Amino acid sequence: MARVRLSVAERREELLRAAVEQIEARGVAAVRIADVASALGVSNALVLYHFATKEKLVAAAFTHAAEGDLARLRRILGRRTTALRRLRAAVRWYAPTGQAKGWRLWIEGWAGALREPALQDVTRDLDRQWKGAIAEVIAEGVAAGEFACPDPTGTALRLTALLDGLAVQLTSYRGAVSRARAQEWVDEALARELGLEREALTASAR
């Protein structure tokens, strides 16, 4: 059966999805242009036509993944409900026990960013936008009198550091900590940062 002819935008989207899958499976260092091309049954030349180099393909793939995650985060934080419910939903989704991005991909991204400036820019921007969005909803909750938090920016940084660290433990060292225990720690940290009892988080989900 002949392949359906795709527009330039559709082809790029297809290549980026395949690149994300191959990076998750093989790692940033090991993935090749040929792996992405083979996964789609296209030529290496076609991939290079759209992205020129492996480095540009990898950076674009991470940008693609980051944009998807940020769009989901904005939908969660944009719900018409209390700041506490939105914040808890966002943290639960982002946590390594939730339904967020494939953590193997982002651990690969952090490692690759040590050597690739373009990839470092992508991961830094995702981190900045995530922290900013969380700090903003925390500030909304404080203004509404839902909870107390003297430093929304610091709280967003500490929560992100905890979630990212737990992601490494759960993804790289299976069995080091249970998913249930990790979720307990996340809830406890969030409650502590907001000056609430942990039961208040559970009540907010109802």
Short mmCIF file of N, CA, C and O in Angstrom, two decimals, residues 58-160:
data_model
loop_
_atom_site.label_atom_id
_atom_site.label_comp_id
_atom_site.label_asym_id
_atom_site.label_seq_id
_atom_site.Cartn_x
_atom_site.Cartn_y
_atom_site.Cartn_z
N VAL A 58 17.24 15.97 17.77
CA VAL A 58 17.06 15.66 19.20
C VAL A 58 16.50 16.87 19.93
O VAL A 58 15.56 16.75 20.74
N ALA A 59 17.04 18.05 19.68
CA ALA A 59 16.55 19.26 20.35
C ALA A 59 15.09 19.52 19.98
O ALA A 59 14.28 19.88 20.84
N ALA A 60 14.75 19.33 18.71
CA ALA A 60 13.37 19.54 18.28
C ALA A 60 12.43 18.51 18.90
O ALA A 60 11.28 18.83 19.24
N ALA A 61 12.91 17.28 19.06
CA ALA A 61 12.08 16.23 19.66
C ALA A 61 11.77 16.57 21.12
O ALA A 61 10.63 16.40 21.58
N PHE A 62 12.76 17.04 21.85
CA PHE A 62 12.53 17.42 23.24
C PHE A 62 11.62 18.65 23.33
O PHE A 62 10.79 18.75 24.23
N THR A 63 11.79 19.59 22.41
CA THR A 63 10.89 20.75 22.38
C THR A 63 9.46 20.30 22.15
O THR A 63 8.52 20.80 22.80
N HIS A 64 9.28 19.37 21.23
CA HIS A 64 7.96 18.82 20.93
C HIS A 64 7.35 18.18 22.18
O HIS A 64 6.18 18.43 22.51
N ALA A 65 8.13 17.37 22.88
CA ALA A 65 7.64 16.72 24.09
C ALA A 65 7.32 17.75 25.17
O ALA A 65 6.32 17.66 25.88
N ALA A 66 8.19 18.76 25.31
CA ALA A 66 7.99 19.80 26.32
C ALA A 66 6.72 20.59 26.05
O ALA A 66 5.95 20.90 26.98
N GLU A 67 6.47 20.92 24.79
CA GLU A 67 5.27 21.68 24.46
C GLU A 67 4.01 20.89 24.81
O GLU A 67 3.02 21.46 25.29
N GLY A 68 4.05 19.58 24.59
CA GLY A 68 2.90 18.75 24.94
C GLY A 68 2.66 18.74 26.44
O GLY A 68 1.51 18.85 26.91
N ASP A 69 3.73 18.63 27.22
CA ASP A 69 3.61 18.61 28.67
C ASP A 69 3.11 19.95 29.20
O ASP A 69 2.26 20.00 30.09
N LEU A 70 3.64 21.03 28.66
CA LEU A 70 3.24 22.35 29.13
C LEU A 70 1.79 22.65 28.77
O LEU A 70 1.07 23.29 29.55
N ALA A 71 1.35 22.19 27.62
CA ALA A 71 -0.06 22.38 27.24
C ALA A 71 -0.97 21.64 28.21
O ALA A 71 -2.02 22.17 28.63
N ARG A 72 -0.59 20.43 28.61
CA ARG A 72 -1.38 19.67 29.58
C ARG A 72 -1.38 20.38 30.94
O ARG A 72 -2.42 20.48 31.60
N LEU A 73 -0.22 20.89 31.35
CA LEU A 73 -0.13 21.60 32.62
C LEU A 73 -1.05 22.82 32.61
O LEU A 73 -1.76 23.07 33.59
N ARG A 74 -1.04 23.57 31.53
CA ARG A 74 -1.88 24.76 31.46
C ARG A 74 -3.36 24.40 31.51
O ARG A 74 -4.16 25.14 32.09
N ARG A 75 -3.74 23.29 30.90
CA ARG A 75 -5.14 22.87 30.97
C ARG A 75 -5.54 22.55 32.40
O ARG A 75 -6.64 22.90 32.85
N ILE A 76 -4.66 21.86 33.11
CA ILE A 76 -4.95 21.50 34.50
C ILE A 76 -5.07 22.76 35.37
O ILE A 76 -6.01 22.91 36.15
N LEU A 77 -4.12 23.68 35.20
CA LEU A 77 -4.12 24.89 36.02
C LEU A 77 -5.19 25.89 35.60
O LEU A 77 -5.49 26.82 36.34
N GLY A 78 -5.75 25.70 34.40
CA GLY A 78 -6.78 26.61 33.92
C GLY A 78 -8.20 26.18 34.26
O GLY A 78 -9.17 26.85 33.87
N ARG A 79 -8.34 25.09 35.00
CA ARG A 79 -9.68 24.62 35.36
C ARG A 79 -10.40 25.63 36.25
O ARG A 79 -9.77 26.36 37.01
N ARG A 80 -11.71 25.62 36.19
CA ARG A 80 -12.51 26.55 36.99
C ARG A 80 -12.80 25.91 38.36
O ARG A 80 -13.89 25.40 38.60
N THR A 81 -11.80 25.95 39.21
CA THR A 81 -11.93 25.42 40.56
C THR A 81 -10.93 26.14 41.46
O THR A 81 -10.28 27.08 41.03
N THR A 82 -10.80 25.71 42.70
CA THR A 82 -9.91 26.40 43.62
C THR A 82 -8.45 26.23 43.22
O THR A 82 -8.09 25.28 42.52
N ALA A 83 -7.64 27.16 43.70
CA ALA A 83 -6.21 27.06 43.44
C ALA A 83 -5.63 25.79 44.05
O ALA A 83 -4.77 25.15 43.45
N LEU A 84 -6.11 25.42 45.23
CA LEU A 84 -5.60 24.21 45.89
C LEU A 84 -5.89 22.97 45.07
O LEU A 84 -5.02 22.11 44.91
N ARG A 85 -7.08 22.85 44.55
CA ARG A 85 -7.41 21.68 43.72
C ARG A 85 -6.58 21.66 42.45
O ARG A 85 -6.10 20.60 42.03
N ARG A 86 -6.40 22.81 41.83
CA ARG A 86 -5.60 22.86 40.60
C ARG A 86 -4.14 22.52 40.89
O ARG A 86 -3.50 21.78 40.13
N LEU A 87 -3.64 23.04 41.99
CA LEU A 87 -2.25 22.78 42.35
C LEU A 87 -2.03 21.30 42.66
O LEU A 87 -1.06 20.69 42.17
N ARG A 88 -2.91 20.73 43.44
CA ARG A 88 -2.77 19.32 43.79
C ARG A 88 -2.88 18.45 42.54
O ARG A 88 -2.12 17.49 42.37
N ALA A 89 -3.80 18.78 41.64
CA ALA A 89 -3.95 18.00 40.41
C ALA A 89 -2.70 18.08 39.55
O ALA A 89 -2.25 17.09 38.98
N ALA A 90 -2.10 19.28 39.49
CA ALA A 90 -0.89 19.45 38.67
C ALA A 90 0.27 18.67 39.25
O ALA A 90 1.02 18.01 38.52
N VAL A 91 0.45 18.74 40.56
CA VAL A 91 1.55 18.02 41.21
C VAL A 91 1.35 16.52 41.09
O VAL A 91 2.30 15.77 40.81
N ARG A 92 0.12 16.06 41.27
CA ARG A 92 -0.16 14.62 41.14
C ARG A 92 0.10 14.14 39.72
O ARG A 92 0.60 13.03 39.51
N TRP A 93 -0.26 14.95 38.74
CA TRP A 93 -0.03 14.56 37.34
C TRP A 93 1.46 14.53 37.03
O TRP A 93 1.96 13.60 36.39
N TYR A 94 2.19 15.54 37.48
CA TYR A 94 3.61 15.67 37.16
C TYR A 94 4.47 14.66 37.91
O TYR A 94 5.52 14.23 37.41
N ALA A 95 4.03 14.26 39.10
CA ALA A 95 4.82 13.35 39.93
C ALA A 95 5.11 12.05 39.18
O ALA A 95 4.34 11.63 38.32
N PRO A 96 6.24 11.41 39.49
CA PRO A 96 6.58 10.14 38.80
C PRO A 96 5.59 9.02 39.06
O PRO A 96 5.68 7.98 38.43
N THR A 97 4.65 9.24 39.98
CA THR A 97 3.59 8.24 40.22
C THR A 97 2.33 8.59 39.43
O THR A 97 1.34 7.88 39.49
N GLY A 98 2.36 9.71 38.70
CA GLY A 98 1.19 10.16 37.96
C GLY A 98 1.26 9.81 36.49
O GLY A 98 1.94 8.88 36.08
N GLN A 99 0.56 10.61 35.67
CA GLN A 99 0.44 10.30 34.24
C GLN A 99 1.20 11.29 33.37
O GLN A 99 0.86 11.48 32.21
N ALA A 100 2.23 11.91 33.90
CA ALA A 100 2.98 12.90 33.13
C ALA A 100 3.86 12.22 32.09
O ALA A 100 3.79 11.02 31.85
N LYS A 101 4.72 13.03 31.51
CA LYS A 101 5.61 12.58 30.44
C LYS A 101 6.40 11.34 30.82
O LYS A 101 6.55 11.01 31.98
N GLY A 102 6.92 10.65 29.82
CA GLY A 102 7.78 9.51 30.10
C GLY A 102 9.05 10.01 30.78
O GLY A 102 9.84 10.75 30.20
N TRP A 103 9.25 9.58 32.02
CA TRP A 103 10.38 10.10 32.77
C TRP A 103 11.72 9.64 32.22
O TRP A 103 12.72 10.32 32.37
N ARG A 104 11.75 8.48 31.56
CA ARG A 104 13.00 8.05 30.93
C ARG A 104 13.47 9.10 29.93
O ARG A 104 14.67 9.38 29.81
N LEU A 105 12.53 9.67 29.19
CA LEU A 105 12.87 10.68 28.19
C LEU A 105 13.54 11.88 28.85
O LEU A 105 14.59 12.36 28.38
N TRP A 106 12.98 12.36 29.97
CA TRP A 106 13.51 13.58 30.56
C TRP A 106 14.80 13.33 31.33
O TRP A 106 15.67 14.21 31.39
N ILE A 107 14.97 12.15 31.87
CA ILE A 107 16.25 11.83 32.49
C ILE A 107 17.33 11.80 31.40
O ILE A 107 18.46 12.29 31.61
N GLU A 108 17.00 11.25 30.24
CA GLU A 108 17.93 11.30 29.11
C GLU A 108 18.22 12.75 28.71
O GLU A 108 19.35 13.10 28.37
N GLY A 109 17.18 13.58 28.74
CA GLY A 109 17.35 14.97 28.37
C GLY A 109 18.28 15.71 29.31
O GLY A 109 19.15 16.48 28.88
N TRP A 110 18.13 15.47 30.62
CA TRP A 110 19.01 16.12 31.60
C TRP A 110 20.46 15.69 31.37
O TRP A 110 21.37 16.51 31.45
N ALA A 111 20.66 14.40 31.11
CA ALA A 111 22.02 13.90 30.89
C ALA A 111 22.60 14.49 29.60
O ALA A 111 23.75 14.95 29.58
N GLY A 112 21.79 14.51 28.55
CA GLY A 112 22.27 15.05 27.28
C GLY A 112 22.55 16.53 27.34
O GLY A 112 23.43 17.05 26.64
N ALA A 113 21.81 17.24 28.19
CA ALA A 113 21.98 18.69 28.31
C ALA A 113 23.34 19.08 28.85
O ALA A 113 23.80 20.20 28.65
N LEU A 114 24.01 18.14 29.53
CA LEU A 114 25.35 18.42 30.04
C LEU A 114 26.35 18.62 28.90
O LEU A 114 27.39 19.26 29.08
N ARG A 115 26.03 18.08 27.73
CA ARG A 115 26.95 18.13 26.59
C ARG A 115 26.43 18.92 25.41
O ARG A 115 27.21 19.35 24.56
N GLU A 116 25.10 19.07 25.32
CA GLU A 116 24.50 19.72 24.16
C GLU A 116 23.83 21.04 24.57
O GLU A 116 22.79 21.03 25.23
N PRO A 117 24.40 22.19 24.19
CA PRO A 117 23.82 23.48 24.57
C PRO A 117 22.37 23.65 24.11
O PRO A 117 21.55 24.21 24.85
N ALA A 118 22.03 23.18 22.91
CA ALA A 118 20.66 23.33 22.42
C ALA A 118 19.68 22.56 23.28
O ALA A 118 18.58 23.03 23.58
N LEU A 119 20.06 21.37 23.70
CA LEU A 119 19.21 20.56 24.56
C LEU A 119 19.12 21.18 25.96
O LEU A 119 18.08 21.14 26.61
N GLN A 120 20.20 21.77 26.41
CA GLN A 120 20.19 22.46 27.71
C GLN A 120 19.18 23.60 27.68
O GLN A 120 18.45 23.82 28.66
N ASP A 121 19.12 24.32 26.57
CA ASP A 121 18.15 25.41 26.44
C ASP A 121 16.72 24.90 26.55
O ASP A 121 15.87 25.52 27.20
N VAL A 122 16.44 23.76 25.92
CA VAL A 122 15.10 23.19 25.94
C VAL A 122 14.70 22.77 27.35
O VAL A 122 13.62 23.11 27.84
N THR A 123 15.58 22.03 28.01
CA THR A 123 15.24 21.53 29.34
C THR A 123 15.16 22.67 30.35
O THR A 123 14.32 22.66 31.25
N ARG A 124 16.03 23.67 30.21
CA ARG A 124 15.98 24.82 31.12
C ARG A 124 14.67 25.60 30.93
O ARG A 124 14.05 26.05 31.90
N ASP A 125 14.25 25.76 29.69
CA ASP A 125 13.01 26.50 29.42
C ASP A 125 11.80 25.76 29.98
O ASP A 125 10.89 26.38 30.55
N LEU A 126 11.76 24.44 29.82
CA LEU A 126 10.66 23.65 30.38
C LEU A 126 10.64 23.82 31.89
O LEU A 126 9.57 24.03 32.49
N ASP A 127 11.80 23.72 32.52
CA ASP A 127 11.90 23.86 33.97
C ASP A 127 11.42 25.24 34.42
O ASP A 127 10.67 25.36 35.39
N ARG A 128 11.83 26.27 33.71
CA ARG A 128 11.44 27.64 34.06
C ARG A 128 9.92 27.83 33.94
O ARG A 128 9.28 28.41 34.83
N GLN A 129 9.34 27.33 32.86
CA GLN A 129 7.91 27.50 32.66
C GLN A 129 7.10 26.70 33.67
O GLN A 129 6.05 27.15 34.15
N TRP A 130 7.56 25.49 33.99
CA TRP A 130 6.87 24.67 34.99
C TRP A 130 6.88 25.38 36.34
O TRP A 130 5.83 25.53 36.98
N LYS A 131 8.03 25.82 36.79
CA LYS A 131 8.14 26.50 38.08
C LYS A 131 7.28 27.77 38.09
O LYS A 131 6.62 28.08 39.09
N GLY A 132 7.33 28.52 36.99
CA GLY A 132 6.54 29.75 36.91
C GLY A 132 5.06 29.51 37.03
O GLY A 132 4.34 30.25 37.72
N ALA A 133 4.56 28.46 36.36
CA ALA A 133 3.14 28.15 36.40
C ALA A 133 2.70 27.71 37.79
O ALA A 133 1.64 28.11 38.29
N ILE A 134 3.53 26.92 38.45
CA ILE A 134 3.22 26.46 39.80
C ILE A 134 3.26 27.63 40.79
O ILE A 134 2.37 27.78 41.64
N ALA A 135 4.28 28.47 40.68
CA ALA A 135 4.37 29.62 41.56
C ALA A 135 3.17 30.55 41.39
O ALA A 135 2.65 31.11 42.37
N GLU A 136 2.70 30.69 40.15
CA GLU A 136 1.55 31.57 39.89
C GLU A 136 0.29 31.06 40.56
O GLU A 136 -0.45 31.84 41.18
N VAL A 137 0.01 29.77 40.47
CA VAL A 137 -1.22 29.25 41.08
C VAL A 137 -1.11 29.25 42.61
O VAL A 137 -2.10 29.44 43.31
N ILE A 138 0.10 29.08 43.13
CA ILE A 138 0.29 29.18 44.59
C ILE A 138 -0.03 30.61 45.03
O ILE A 138 -0.72 30.83 46.04
N ALA A 139 0.46 31.60 44.29
CA ALA A 139 0.19 32.99 44.62
C ALA A 139 -1.31 33.28 44.57
O ALA A 139 -1.84 34.04 45.40
N GLU A 140 -2.01 32.68 43.61
CA GLU A 140 -3.46 32.85 43.53
C GLU A 140 -4.14 32.30 44.78
O GLU A 140 -5.07 32.90 45.32
N GLY A 141 -3.68 31.14 45.23
CA GLY A 141 -4.26 30.53 46.42
C GLY A 141 -4.02 31.36 47.66
O GLY A 141 -4.91 31.50 48.52
N VAL A 142 -2.83 31.95 47.76
CA VAL A 142 -2.51 32.82 48.89
C VAL A 142 -3.42 34.05 48.87
O VAL A 142 -4.00 34.44 49.89
N ALA A 143 -3.57 34.65 47.69
CA ALA A 143 -4.40 35.85 47.56
C ALA A 143 -5.87 35.56 47.89
O ALA A 143 -6.58 36.42 48.42
N ALA A 144 -6.30 34.34 47.59
CA ALA A 144 -7.69 33.96 47.87
C ALA A 144 -7.90 33.50 49.31
O ALA A 144 -9.03 33.20 49.71
N GLY A 145 -6.82 33.43 50.09
CA GLY A 145 -6.92 33.00 51.48
C GLY A 145 -7.10 31.51 51.66
O GLY A 145 -7.51 31.04 52.72
N GLU A 146 -6.73 30.71 50.63
CA GLU A 146 -6.90 29.26 50.72
C GLU A 146 -5.81 28.61 51.57
O GLU A 146 -6.03 27.58 52.20
N PHE A 147 -4.64 29.19 51.55
CA PHE A 147 -3.51 28.66 52.32
C PHE A 147 -2.46 29.76 52.46
O PHE A 147 -2.59 30.84 51.86
N ALA A 148 -1.45 29.50 53.25
CA ALA A 148 -0.38 30.47 53.47
C ALA A 148 0.92 29.96 52.88
O ALA A 148 1.28 28.80 53.06
N CYS A 149 1.60 30.83 52.14
CA CYS A 149 2.90 30.46 51.56
C CYS A 149 3.67 31.75 51.33
O CYS A 149 3.34 32.52 50.40
N PRO A 150 4.67 32.03 52.15
CA PRO A 150 5.39 33.30 52.03
C PRO A 150 6.30 33.40 50.80
O PRO A 150 6.70 34.49 50.42
N ASP A 151 6.62 32.28 50.19
CA ASP A 151 7.57 32.29 49.07
C ASP A 151 7.12 31.31 47.97
O ASP A 151 7.66 30.20 47.87
N PRO A 152 6.12 31.70 47.14
CA PRO A 152 5.65 30.80 46.08
C PRO A 152 6.74 30.32 45.13
O PRO A 152 6.75 29.16 44.72
N THR A 153 7.68 31.21 44.81
CA THR A 153 8.76 30.83 43.89
C THR A 153 9.65 29.76 44.52
O THR A 153 10.01 28.77 43.87
N GLY A 154 10.01 29.94 45.77
CA GLY A 154 10.83 28.96 46.47
C GLY A 154 10.11 27.64 46.62
O GLY A 154 10.71 26.56 46.47
N THR A 155 8.81 27.70 46.91
CA THR A 155 8.03 26.47 47.04
C THR A 155 7.99 25.71 45.72
O THR A 155 8.15 24.49 45.70
N ALA A 156 7.79 26.43 44.61
CA ALA A 156 7.77 25.78 43.30
C ALA A 156 9.10 25.10 43.01
O ALA A 156 9.15 23.98 42.48
N LEU A 157 10.20 25.73 43.38
CA LEU A 157 11.53 25.15 43.16
C LEU A 157 11.71 23.89 44.00
O LEU A 157 12.19 22.86 43.50
N ARG A 158 11.33 23.96 45.28
CA ARG A 158 11.52 22.79 46.16
C ARG A 158 10.64 21.62 45.72
O ARG A 158 11.09 20.47 45.73
N LEU A 159 9.40 21.90 45.32
CA LEU A 159 8.52 20.82 44.86
C LEU A 159 9.07 20.17 43.59
O LEU A 159 9.06 18.94 43.45
N THR A 160 9.55 20.99 42.67
CA THR A 160 10.11 20.46 41.43
C THR A 160 11.34 19.60 41.71
O THR A 160 11.50 18.52 41.12
#
